[in-house]
Coordinates of C-alpha atoms and ligand atoms in Angstrom, one line a residue:
X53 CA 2.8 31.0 58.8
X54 CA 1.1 27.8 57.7
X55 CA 1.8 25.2 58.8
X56 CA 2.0 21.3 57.5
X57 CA 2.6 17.5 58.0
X58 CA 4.6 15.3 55.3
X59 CA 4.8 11.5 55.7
X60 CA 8.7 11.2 53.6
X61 CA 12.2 9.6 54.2
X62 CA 14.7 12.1 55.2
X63 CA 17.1 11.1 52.0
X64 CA 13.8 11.7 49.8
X65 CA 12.9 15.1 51.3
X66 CA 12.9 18.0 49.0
X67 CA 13.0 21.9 49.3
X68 CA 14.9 24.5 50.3
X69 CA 15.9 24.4 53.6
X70 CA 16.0 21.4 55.7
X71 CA 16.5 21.1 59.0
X72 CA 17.7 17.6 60.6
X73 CA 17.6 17.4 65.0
X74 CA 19.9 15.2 66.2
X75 CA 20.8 14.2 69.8
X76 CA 24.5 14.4 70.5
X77 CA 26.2 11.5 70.8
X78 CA 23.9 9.5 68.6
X79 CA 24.5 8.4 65.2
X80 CA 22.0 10.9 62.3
X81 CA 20.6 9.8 58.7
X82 CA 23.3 8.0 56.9
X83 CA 23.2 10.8 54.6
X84 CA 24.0 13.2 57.5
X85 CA 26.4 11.0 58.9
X86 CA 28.7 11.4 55.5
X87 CA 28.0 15.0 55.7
X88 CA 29.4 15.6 59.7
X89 CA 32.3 12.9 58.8
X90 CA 35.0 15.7 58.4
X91 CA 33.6 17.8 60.7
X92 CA 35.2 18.6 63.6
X93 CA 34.0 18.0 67.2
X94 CA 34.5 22.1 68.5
X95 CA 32.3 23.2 65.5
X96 CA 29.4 20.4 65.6
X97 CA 29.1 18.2 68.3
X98 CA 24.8 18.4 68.9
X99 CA 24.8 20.2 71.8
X100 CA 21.8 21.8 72.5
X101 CA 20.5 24.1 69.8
X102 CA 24.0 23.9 68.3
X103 CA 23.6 24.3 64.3
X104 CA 26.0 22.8 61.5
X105 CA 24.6 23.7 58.0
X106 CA 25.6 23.7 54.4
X107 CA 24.4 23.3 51.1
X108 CA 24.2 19.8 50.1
X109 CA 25.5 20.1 46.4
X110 CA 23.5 17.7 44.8
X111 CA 24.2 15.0 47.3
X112 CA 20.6 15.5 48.4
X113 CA 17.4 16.2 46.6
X114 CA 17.2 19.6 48.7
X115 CA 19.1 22.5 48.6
X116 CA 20.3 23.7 52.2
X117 CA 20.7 21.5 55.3
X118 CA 20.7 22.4 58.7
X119 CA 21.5 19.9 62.1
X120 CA 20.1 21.4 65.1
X121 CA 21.5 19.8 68.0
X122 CA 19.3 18.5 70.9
X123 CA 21.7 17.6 74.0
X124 CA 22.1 14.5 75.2
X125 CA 19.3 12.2 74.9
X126 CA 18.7 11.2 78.5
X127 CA 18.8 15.0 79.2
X128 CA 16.3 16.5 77.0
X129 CA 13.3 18.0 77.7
X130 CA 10.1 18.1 75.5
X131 CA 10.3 21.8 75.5
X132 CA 13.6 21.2 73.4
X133 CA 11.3 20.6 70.2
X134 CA 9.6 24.0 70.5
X135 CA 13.3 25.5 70.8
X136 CA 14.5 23.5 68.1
X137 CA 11.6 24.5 65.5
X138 CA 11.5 28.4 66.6
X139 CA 15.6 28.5 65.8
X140 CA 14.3 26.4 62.1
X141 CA 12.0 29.2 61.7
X142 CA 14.7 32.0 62.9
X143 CA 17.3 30.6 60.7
X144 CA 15.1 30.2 57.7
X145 CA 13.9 34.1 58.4
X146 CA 17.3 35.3 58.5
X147 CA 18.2 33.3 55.2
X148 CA 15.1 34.9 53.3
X149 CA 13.9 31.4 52.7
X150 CA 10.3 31.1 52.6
X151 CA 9.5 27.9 53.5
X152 CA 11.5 25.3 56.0
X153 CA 10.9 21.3 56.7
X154 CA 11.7 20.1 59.8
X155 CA 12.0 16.6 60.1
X156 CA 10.8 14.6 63.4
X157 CA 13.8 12.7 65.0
X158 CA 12.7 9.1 65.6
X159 CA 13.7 9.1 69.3
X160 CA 11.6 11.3 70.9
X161 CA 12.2 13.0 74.4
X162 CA 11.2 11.3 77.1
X163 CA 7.9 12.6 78.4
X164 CA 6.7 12.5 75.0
X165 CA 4.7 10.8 72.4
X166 CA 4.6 11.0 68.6
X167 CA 1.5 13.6 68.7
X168 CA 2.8 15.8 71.7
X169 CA 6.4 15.8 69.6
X170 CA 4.6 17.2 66.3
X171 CA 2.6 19.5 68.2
X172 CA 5.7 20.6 69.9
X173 CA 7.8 21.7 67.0
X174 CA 4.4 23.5 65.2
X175 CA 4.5 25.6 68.5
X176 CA 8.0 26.3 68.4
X177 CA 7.7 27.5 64.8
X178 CA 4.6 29.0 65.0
X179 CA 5.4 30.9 68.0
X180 CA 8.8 32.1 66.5
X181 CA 7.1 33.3 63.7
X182 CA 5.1 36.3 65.3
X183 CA 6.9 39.5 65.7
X184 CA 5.2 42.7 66.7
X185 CA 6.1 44.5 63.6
X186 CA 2.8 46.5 62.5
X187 CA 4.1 49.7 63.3
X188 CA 7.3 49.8 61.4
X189 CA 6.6 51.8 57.8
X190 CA 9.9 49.9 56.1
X191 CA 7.7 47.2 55.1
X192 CA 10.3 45.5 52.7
X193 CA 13.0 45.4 55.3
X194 CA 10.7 42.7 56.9
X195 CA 10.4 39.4 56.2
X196 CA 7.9 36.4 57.1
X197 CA 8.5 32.6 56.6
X198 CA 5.3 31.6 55.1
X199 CA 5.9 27.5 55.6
X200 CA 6.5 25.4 57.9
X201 CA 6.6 21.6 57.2
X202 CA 7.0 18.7 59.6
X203 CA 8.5 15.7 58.1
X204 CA 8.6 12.1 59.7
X205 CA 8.7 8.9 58.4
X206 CA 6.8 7.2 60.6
X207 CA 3.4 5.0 60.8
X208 CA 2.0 7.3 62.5
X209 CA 1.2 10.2 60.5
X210 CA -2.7 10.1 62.0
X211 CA -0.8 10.6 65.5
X212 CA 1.0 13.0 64.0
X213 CA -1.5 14.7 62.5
X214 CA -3.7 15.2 65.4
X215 CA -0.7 17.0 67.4
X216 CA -0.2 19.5 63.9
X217 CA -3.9 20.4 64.7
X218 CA -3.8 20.9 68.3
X219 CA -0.4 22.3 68.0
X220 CA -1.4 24.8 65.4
X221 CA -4.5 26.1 67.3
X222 CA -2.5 26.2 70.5
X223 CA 0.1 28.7 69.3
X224 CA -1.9 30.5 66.6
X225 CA -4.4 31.1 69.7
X226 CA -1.1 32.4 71.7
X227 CA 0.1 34.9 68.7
X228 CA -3.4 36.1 68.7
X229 CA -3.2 37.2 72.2
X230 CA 0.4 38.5 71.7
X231 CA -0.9 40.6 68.9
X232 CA -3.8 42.2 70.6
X233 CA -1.6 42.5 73.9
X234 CA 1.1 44.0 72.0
X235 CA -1.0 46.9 70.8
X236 CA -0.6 50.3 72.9
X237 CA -2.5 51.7 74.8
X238 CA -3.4 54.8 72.8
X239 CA -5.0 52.1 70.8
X240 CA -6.2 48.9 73.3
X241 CA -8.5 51.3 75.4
X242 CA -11.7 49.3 76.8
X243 CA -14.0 50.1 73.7
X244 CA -11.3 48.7 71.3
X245 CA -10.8 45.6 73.2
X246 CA -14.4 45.3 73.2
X247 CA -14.4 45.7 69.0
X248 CA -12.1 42.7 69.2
X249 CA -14.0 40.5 71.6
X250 CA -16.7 41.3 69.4
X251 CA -15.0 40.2 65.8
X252 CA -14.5 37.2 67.9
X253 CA -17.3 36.0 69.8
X254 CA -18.9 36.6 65.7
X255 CA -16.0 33.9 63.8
X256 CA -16.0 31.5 67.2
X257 CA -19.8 32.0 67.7
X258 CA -19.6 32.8 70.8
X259 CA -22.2 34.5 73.1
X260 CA -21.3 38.2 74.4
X261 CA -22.6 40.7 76.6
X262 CA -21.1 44.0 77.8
X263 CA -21.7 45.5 80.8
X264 CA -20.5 49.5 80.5
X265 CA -20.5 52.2 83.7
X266 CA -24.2 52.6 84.1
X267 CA -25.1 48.8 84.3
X268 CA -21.7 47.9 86.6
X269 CA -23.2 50.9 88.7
X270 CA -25.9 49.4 89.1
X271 CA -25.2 45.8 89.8
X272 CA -22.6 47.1 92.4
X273 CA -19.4 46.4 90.9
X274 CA -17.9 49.7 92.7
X275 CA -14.3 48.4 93.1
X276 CA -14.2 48.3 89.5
X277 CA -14.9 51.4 88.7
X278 CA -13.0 53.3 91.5
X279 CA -9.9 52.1 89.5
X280 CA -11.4 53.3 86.2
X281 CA -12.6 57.1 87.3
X282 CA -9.5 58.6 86.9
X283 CA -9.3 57.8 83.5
X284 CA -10.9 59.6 80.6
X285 CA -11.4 55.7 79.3
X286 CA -15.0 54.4 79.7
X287 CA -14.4 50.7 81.9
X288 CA -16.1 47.8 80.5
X289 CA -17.0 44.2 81.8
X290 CA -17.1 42.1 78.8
X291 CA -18.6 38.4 78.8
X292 CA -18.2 36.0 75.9
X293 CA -19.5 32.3 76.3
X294 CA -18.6 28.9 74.4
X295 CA -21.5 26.4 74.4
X296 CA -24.1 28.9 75.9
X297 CA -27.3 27.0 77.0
X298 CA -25.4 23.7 76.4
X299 CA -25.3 20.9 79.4
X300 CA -22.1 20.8 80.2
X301 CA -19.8 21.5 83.0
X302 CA -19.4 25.1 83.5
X303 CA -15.6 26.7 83.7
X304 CA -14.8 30.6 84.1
X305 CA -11.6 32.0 83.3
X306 CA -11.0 35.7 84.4
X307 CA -8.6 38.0 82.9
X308 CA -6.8 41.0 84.6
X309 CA -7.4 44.0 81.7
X310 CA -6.0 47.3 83.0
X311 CA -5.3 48.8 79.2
X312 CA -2.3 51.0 81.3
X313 CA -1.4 51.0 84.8
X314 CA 0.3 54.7 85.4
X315 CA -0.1 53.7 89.3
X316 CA -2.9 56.3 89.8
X317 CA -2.6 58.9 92.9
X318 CA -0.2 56.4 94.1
X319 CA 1.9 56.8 90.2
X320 CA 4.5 54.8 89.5
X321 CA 8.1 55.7 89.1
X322 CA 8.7 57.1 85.5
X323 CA 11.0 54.1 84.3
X324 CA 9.9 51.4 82.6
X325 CA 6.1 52.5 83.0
X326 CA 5.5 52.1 79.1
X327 CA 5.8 48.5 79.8
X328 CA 2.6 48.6 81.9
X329 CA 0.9 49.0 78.4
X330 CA 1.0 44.8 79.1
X331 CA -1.2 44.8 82.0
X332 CA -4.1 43.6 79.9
X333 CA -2.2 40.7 79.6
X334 CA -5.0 38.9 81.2
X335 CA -7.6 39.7 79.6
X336 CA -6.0 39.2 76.0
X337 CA -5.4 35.8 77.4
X338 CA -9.1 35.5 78.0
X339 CA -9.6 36.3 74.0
X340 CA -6.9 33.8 73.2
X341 CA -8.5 31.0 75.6
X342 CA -11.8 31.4 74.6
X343 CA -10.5 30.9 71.0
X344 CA -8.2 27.6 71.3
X345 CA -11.5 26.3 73.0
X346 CA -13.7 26.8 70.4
X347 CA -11.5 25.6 68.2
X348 CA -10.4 22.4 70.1
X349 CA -14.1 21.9 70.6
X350 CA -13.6 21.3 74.3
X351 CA -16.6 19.4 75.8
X352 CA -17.2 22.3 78.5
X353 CA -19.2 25.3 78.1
X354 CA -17.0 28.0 79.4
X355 CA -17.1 32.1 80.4
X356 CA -14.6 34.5 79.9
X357 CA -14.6 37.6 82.0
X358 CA -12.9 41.0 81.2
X359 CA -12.8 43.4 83.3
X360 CA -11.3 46.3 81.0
X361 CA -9.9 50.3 82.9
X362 CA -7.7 52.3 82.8
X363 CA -5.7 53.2 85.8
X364 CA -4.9 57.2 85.7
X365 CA -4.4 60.4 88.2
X366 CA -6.5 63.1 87.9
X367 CA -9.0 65.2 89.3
X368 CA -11.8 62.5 89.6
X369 CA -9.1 59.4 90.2
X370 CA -10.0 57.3 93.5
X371 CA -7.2 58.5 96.6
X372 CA -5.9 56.8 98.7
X373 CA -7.9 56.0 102.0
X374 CA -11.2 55.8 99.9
X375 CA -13.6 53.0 101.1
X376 CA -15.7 51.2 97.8
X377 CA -17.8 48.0 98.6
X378 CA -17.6 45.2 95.9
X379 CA -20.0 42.9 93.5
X380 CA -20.1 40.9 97.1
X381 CA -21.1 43.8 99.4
X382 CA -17.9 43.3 101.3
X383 CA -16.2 46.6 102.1
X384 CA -12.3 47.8 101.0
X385 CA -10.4 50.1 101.6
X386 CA -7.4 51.4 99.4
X387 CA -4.7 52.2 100.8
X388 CA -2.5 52.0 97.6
X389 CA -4.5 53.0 94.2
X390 CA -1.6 51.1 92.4
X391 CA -3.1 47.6 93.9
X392 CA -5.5 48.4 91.4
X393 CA -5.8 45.1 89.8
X394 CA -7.2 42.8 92.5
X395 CA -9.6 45.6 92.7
X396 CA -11.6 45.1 89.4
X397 CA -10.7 41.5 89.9
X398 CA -13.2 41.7 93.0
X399 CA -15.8 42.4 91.1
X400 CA -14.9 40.3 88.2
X401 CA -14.1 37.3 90.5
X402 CA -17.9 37.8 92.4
X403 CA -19.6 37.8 89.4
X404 CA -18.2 34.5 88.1
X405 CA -18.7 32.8 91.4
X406 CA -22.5 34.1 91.4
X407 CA -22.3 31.8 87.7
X408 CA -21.8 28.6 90.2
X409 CA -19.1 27.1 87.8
X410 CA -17.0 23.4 88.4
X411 CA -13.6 26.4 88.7
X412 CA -12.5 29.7 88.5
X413 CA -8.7 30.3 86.9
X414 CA -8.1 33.9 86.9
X415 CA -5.0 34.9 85.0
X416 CA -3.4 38.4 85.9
X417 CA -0.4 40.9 86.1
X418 CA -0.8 41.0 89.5
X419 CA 2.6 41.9 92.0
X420 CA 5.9 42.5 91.3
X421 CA 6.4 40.8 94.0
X422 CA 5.9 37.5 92.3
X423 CA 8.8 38.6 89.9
X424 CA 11.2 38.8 93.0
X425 CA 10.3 35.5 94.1
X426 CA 10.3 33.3 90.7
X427 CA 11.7 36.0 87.8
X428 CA 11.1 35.0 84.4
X429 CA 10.2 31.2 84.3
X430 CA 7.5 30.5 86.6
X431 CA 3.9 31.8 86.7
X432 CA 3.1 32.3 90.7
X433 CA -0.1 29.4 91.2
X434 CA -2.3 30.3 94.6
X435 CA -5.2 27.9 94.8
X436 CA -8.1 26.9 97.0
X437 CA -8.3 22.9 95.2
X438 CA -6.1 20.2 95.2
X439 CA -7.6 19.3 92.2
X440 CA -7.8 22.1 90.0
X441 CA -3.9 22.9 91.2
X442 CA -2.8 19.6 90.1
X443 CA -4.3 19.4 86.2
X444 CA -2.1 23.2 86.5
X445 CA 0.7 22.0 87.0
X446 CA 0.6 19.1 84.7
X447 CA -0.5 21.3 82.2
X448 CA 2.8 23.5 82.7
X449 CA 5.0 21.0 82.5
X450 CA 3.1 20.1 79.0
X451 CA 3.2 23.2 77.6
X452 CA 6.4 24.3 79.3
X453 CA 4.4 27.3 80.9
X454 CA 5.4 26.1 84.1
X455 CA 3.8 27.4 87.7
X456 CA 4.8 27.4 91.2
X457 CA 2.0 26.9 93.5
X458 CA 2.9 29.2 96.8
X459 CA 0.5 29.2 100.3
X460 CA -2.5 30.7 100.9
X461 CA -3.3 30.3 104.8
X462 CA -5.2 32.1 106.6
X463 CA -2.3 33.7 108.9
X464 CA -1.8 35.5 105.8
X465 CA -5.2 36.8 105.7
X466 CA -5.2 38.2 109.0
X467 CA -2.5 40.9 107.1
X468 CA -5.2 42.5 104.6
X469 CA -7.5 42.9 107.2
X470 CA -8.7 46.8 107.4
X471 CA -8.7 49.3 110.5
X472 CA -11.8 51.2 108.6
X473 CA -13.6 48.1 106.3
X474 CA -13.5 44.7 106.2
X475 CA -10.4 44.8 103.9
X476 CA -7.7 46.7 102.8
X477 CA -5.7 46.5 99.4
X478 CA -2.5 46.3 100.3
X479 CA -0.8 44.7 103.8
X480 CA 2.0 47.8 105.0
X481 CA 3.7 45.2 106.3
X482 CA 5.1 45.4 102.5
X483 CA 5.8 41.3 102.8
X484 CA 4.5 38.5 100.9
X485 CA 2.8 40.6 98.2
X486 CA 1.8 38.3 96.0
X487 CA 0.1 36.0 98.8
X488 CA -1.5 38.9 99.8
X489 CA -2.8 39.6 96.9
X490 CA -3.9 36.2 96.4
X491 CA -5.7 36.3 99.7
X492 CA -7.2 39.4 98.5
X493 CA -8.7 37.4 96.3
X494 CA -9.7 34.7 97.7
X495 CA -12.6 36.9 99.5
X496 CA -14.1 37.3 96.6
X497 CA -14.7 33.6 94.9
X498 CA -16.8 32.0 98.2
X499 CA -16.6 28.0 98.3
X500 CA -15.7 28.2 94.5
X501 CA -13.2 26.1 93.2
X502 CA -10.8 28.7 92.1
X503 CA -6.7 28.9 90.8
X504 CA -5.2 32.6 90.6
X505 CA -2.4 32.9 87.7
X506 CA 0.3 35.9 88.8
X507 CA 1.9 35.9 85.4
X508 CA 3.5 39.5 86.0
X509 CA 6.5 39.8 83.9
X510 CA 6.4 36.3 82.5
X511 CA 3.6 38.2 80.6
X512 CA 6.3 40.3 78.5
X513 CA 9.7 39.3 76.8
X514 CA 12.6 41.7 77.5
X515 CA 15.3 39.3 77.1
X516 CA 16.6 36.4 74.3
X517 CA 14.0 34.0 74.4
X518 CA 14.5 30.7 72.8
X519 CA 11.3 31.1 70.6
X520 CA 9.3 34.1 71.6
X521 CA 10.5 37.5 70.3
X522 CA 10.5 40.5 72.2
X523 CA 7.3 41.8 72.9
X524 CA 4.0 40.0 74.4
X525 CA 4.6 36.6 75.3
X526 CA 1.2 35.3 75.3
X527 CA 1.8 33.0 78.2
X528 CA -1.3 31.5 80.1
X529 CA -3.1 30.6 76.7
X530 CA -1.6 27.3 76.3
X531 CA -1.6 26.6 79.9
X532 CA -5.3 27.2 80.9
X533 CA -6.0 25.6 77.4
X534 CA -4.7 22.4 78.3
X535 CA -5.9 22.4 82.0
X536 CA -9.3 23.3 81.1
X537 CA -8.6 20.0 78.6
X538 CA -7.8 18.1 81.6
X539 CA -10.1 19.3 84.3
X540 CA -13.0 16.8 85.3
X541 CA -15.9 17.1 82.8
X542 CA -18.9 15.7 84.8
X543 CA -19.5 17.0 88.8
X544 CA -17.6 15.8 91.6
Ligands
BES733 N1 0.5 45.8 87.3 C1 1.2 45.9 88.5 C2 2.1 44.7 88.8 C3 3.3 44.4 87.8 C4 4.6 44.8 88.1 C5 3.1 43.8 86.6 C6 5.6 44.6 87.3 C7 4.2 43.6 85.7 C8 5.4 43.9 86.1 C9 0.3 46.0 89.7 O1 -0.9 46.6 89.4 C10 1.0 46.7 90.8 O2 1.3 47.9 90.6 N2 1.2 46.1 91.9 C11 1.9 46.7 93.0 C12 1.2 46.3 94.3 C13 1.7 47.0 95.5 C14 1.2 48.5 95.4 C15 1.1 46.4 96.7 C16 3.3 46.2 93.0 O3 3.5 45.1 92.7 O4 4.2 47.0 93.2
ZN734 ZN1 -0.8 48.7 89.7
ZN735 ZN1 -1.6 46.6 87.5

């Protein structure tokens, strides 16, 4: 979908389908106003994402008009834009309209500017727009909205501009990942990914380098490829770089890439293990990131890490009770081949610190345990640095990917310590798992400053999401984006 701004009065606007947000208990556009007159208060009333629409009959130079309803104004959020937008584009989709304005209401949510507010509803759109549709064959029972317009008729339209660029790149970066993360993994194996990383790193120009078996071997990155031996799936490491050579503060961001997690010798239970197809969520992420960040032209120079396997049981799979030493030289031992991820995050994690970056954010699917604790709307934020913590947070509250930060002391650590190495991969105690795994972690990035992203589950959509379809969400691009915007850019 493309997306546009239009400087124009909302009595002059013309086109199909118009859609007008208005915050309940406030007075619209005259022209609206005469439309709602005779309406009555149980049908429209501008609660949130409450629609009234008709056709406007001539009374208006376009054809259809919807209100979208925004709350009360003291109660709205800026994420109420991105909701509004997605249902424009929804409703627009379900009329077979190919094109939809949205015009900007002049008060804007509080926690908002102009920019922020455009960028907002070209998120919402954008993001409603992707659905994972590639592999249904009735190719005419689908349909796309192919324009999106945001309309205001403000001053500000080089504001408002701005935010429709940043905006745009933001989510087209996020339905990028989604459609890469979406793929199965009969497809997304670790040389595919690597195709895609390379189509990449050739339109962002990018620097990349991939490390397969025999190099990982030997550098020392066993950890890694104890998860991947099972598989019949070669692992790889892939490295893309913005602003190679460049002096500029470095930034890492690693990305959990296990193309399907069956469990391995210790397999998961049959239900619901197709969805572990999305436990490269991570590492799509990475791809997404590194994307947004060229295109933003952030003043860093920044790595992404993926650390791509397959996690299977077979013959040559790691067991449980095997010992493997990481990147690092320390020692683990697994005592659960299903806490598989923090394993080729060991190695992934080591490496990056060895790179002596300003941070490390590492993004992964890790625990289901983080799903118990905060379920579908927060991503699970364990952190060595005040700093780095904070710009997360803000960020989340920006971009409505919000995060939870949760403790790492070292009490916790004294639970993964192992009878037979210097670690072990899971704590039997079976509590905190996601601090565990966290602390796991942790043993691996040194004096680095370093965030770890559990975004298990917030990674997929199963339910009726405002904006996002079913499918991948994409989360984590838009957030780590707009940290990495906010994170110091000199040393310190
Ligand atoms: N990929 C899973 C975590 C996961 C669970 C992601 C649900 C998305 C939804 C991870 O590799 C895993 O299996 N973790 C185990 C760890 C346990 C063995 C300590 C878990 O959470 O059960
Ligand atoms: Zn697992
Ligand atoms: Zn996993």
């Amino acid at each position: 979908m493309e997306t546009s701004f239009a400087s124009a009065d909302f009595a002059r606007m013309k086109g199909e389908i118009v859609c007008y947000l208005h915050y309940q208990g406030t007075k619209p556009d005259k022209a609206v106003q005469r439309i709602l007159k005779g309406v009555k208060k149980e049908r429209y009333d501008g609660k949130l994402l409450q629609t009234f629409s008709c056709d406007t009959g001539g009374k208006l130079p376009f054809r259809h008009l919807v209100v979208i309803g925004l709350g009360k104004k003291e109660e709205s959020e800026p994420d109420f834009l991105r909701r509004a937008a997605g249902l424009a584009v929804r409703y627009s989709g379900a009329r077979k309209e190919k094109s939809v304005s949205v015009f900007l209401p002049k008060d804007l949510p509080k926690g908002t500017d102009i920019k922020k507010a455009v960028q907002s509803l070209c998120e919402g759109g954008l993001l409603a727009s992707y659905r994972c549709t590639e592999f249904k064959t009735k190719k005419d029972e689908l349909f796309e909205v192919e324009k999106m317009a945001v309309a205001s008729n403000t001053k500000q339209s080089k504001e408002c501009l701005e935010g429709m660029r940043a905006g745009t790149i933001m989510a087209e970066a996020q339905n990028y990942a989604r459609a890469l993360d979406d793929q199965p993994a009969n497809i997304a194996n670790p040389k595919k990914i690597a195709e895609w990383a390379k189509s990449l790193a050739k339109e962002e120009r990018l620097a990349i380098e991939i490390f397969d078996r025999i190099r990982m071997k030997k550098m020392g990155m066993d950890a890694l490829l104890a998860v991947a031996q099972g598989s019949a799936q070669e692992p790889l490491l892939i490295k893309l770089e913005y602003n190679k050579g460049k002096r500029l503060p470095l930034y890492c961001v690693v990305g959990k890439g296990v193309t399907f997690d069956s469990g391995g010798i210790s397999i998961k239970p049959s239900a619901n293990m197709h969805e572990m197809k999305y436990d490269k969520t991570g590492a799509m992420n990475v791809l997404g990131i590194m994307r947004a960040v060229a295109r933003l032209r952030l003043p860093i120079r920044l790595i992404g890490l993926m650390p791509l396997v397959e996690n299977m049981p077979s013959g040559s799979a790691q067991r449980p009770g095997d010992i493997v030493k990481a990147y690092n030289g320390k020692t683990i031992e697994v005592l659960n081949t299903d806490a598989e991820g923090r394993l080729i995050l060991a190695d992934a994690l080591a490496y990056a610190a060895e790179q002596e970056p300003e941070g490390i954010i590492d993004m992964a699917t890790l625990t289901g345990a983080i799903v118990v604790s905060l379920g579908r709307h927060a991503i699970g934020l364990f952190s060595n640095d005040e700093g780095v913590s904070e710009k997360i947070i803000e960020a989340g509250e920006e971009t409505h990917e919000r995060v939870w930060r949760l403790p790492i002391w070292s009490d916790y650590g004294e639970m993964i310590k192992a009878d037979f190495a210097d670690i072990k991969n899971i704590s039997e105690q079976g509590e905190a798992g996601s601090i565990t795994a966290a602390m796991f972690l942790k043993e691996f990035v040194g004096e680095t400053k370093w965030a770890h992203l559990d975004i298990a589950a917030v990674n997929y959509v199963k339910w009726p999401h405002p904006y996002l379809d079913k499918g991948a969400s994409g989360i984590g691009v838009r957030l780590v984006t707009e940290a990495l915007a906010k994170l110091p850019k000199k040393k310190g």
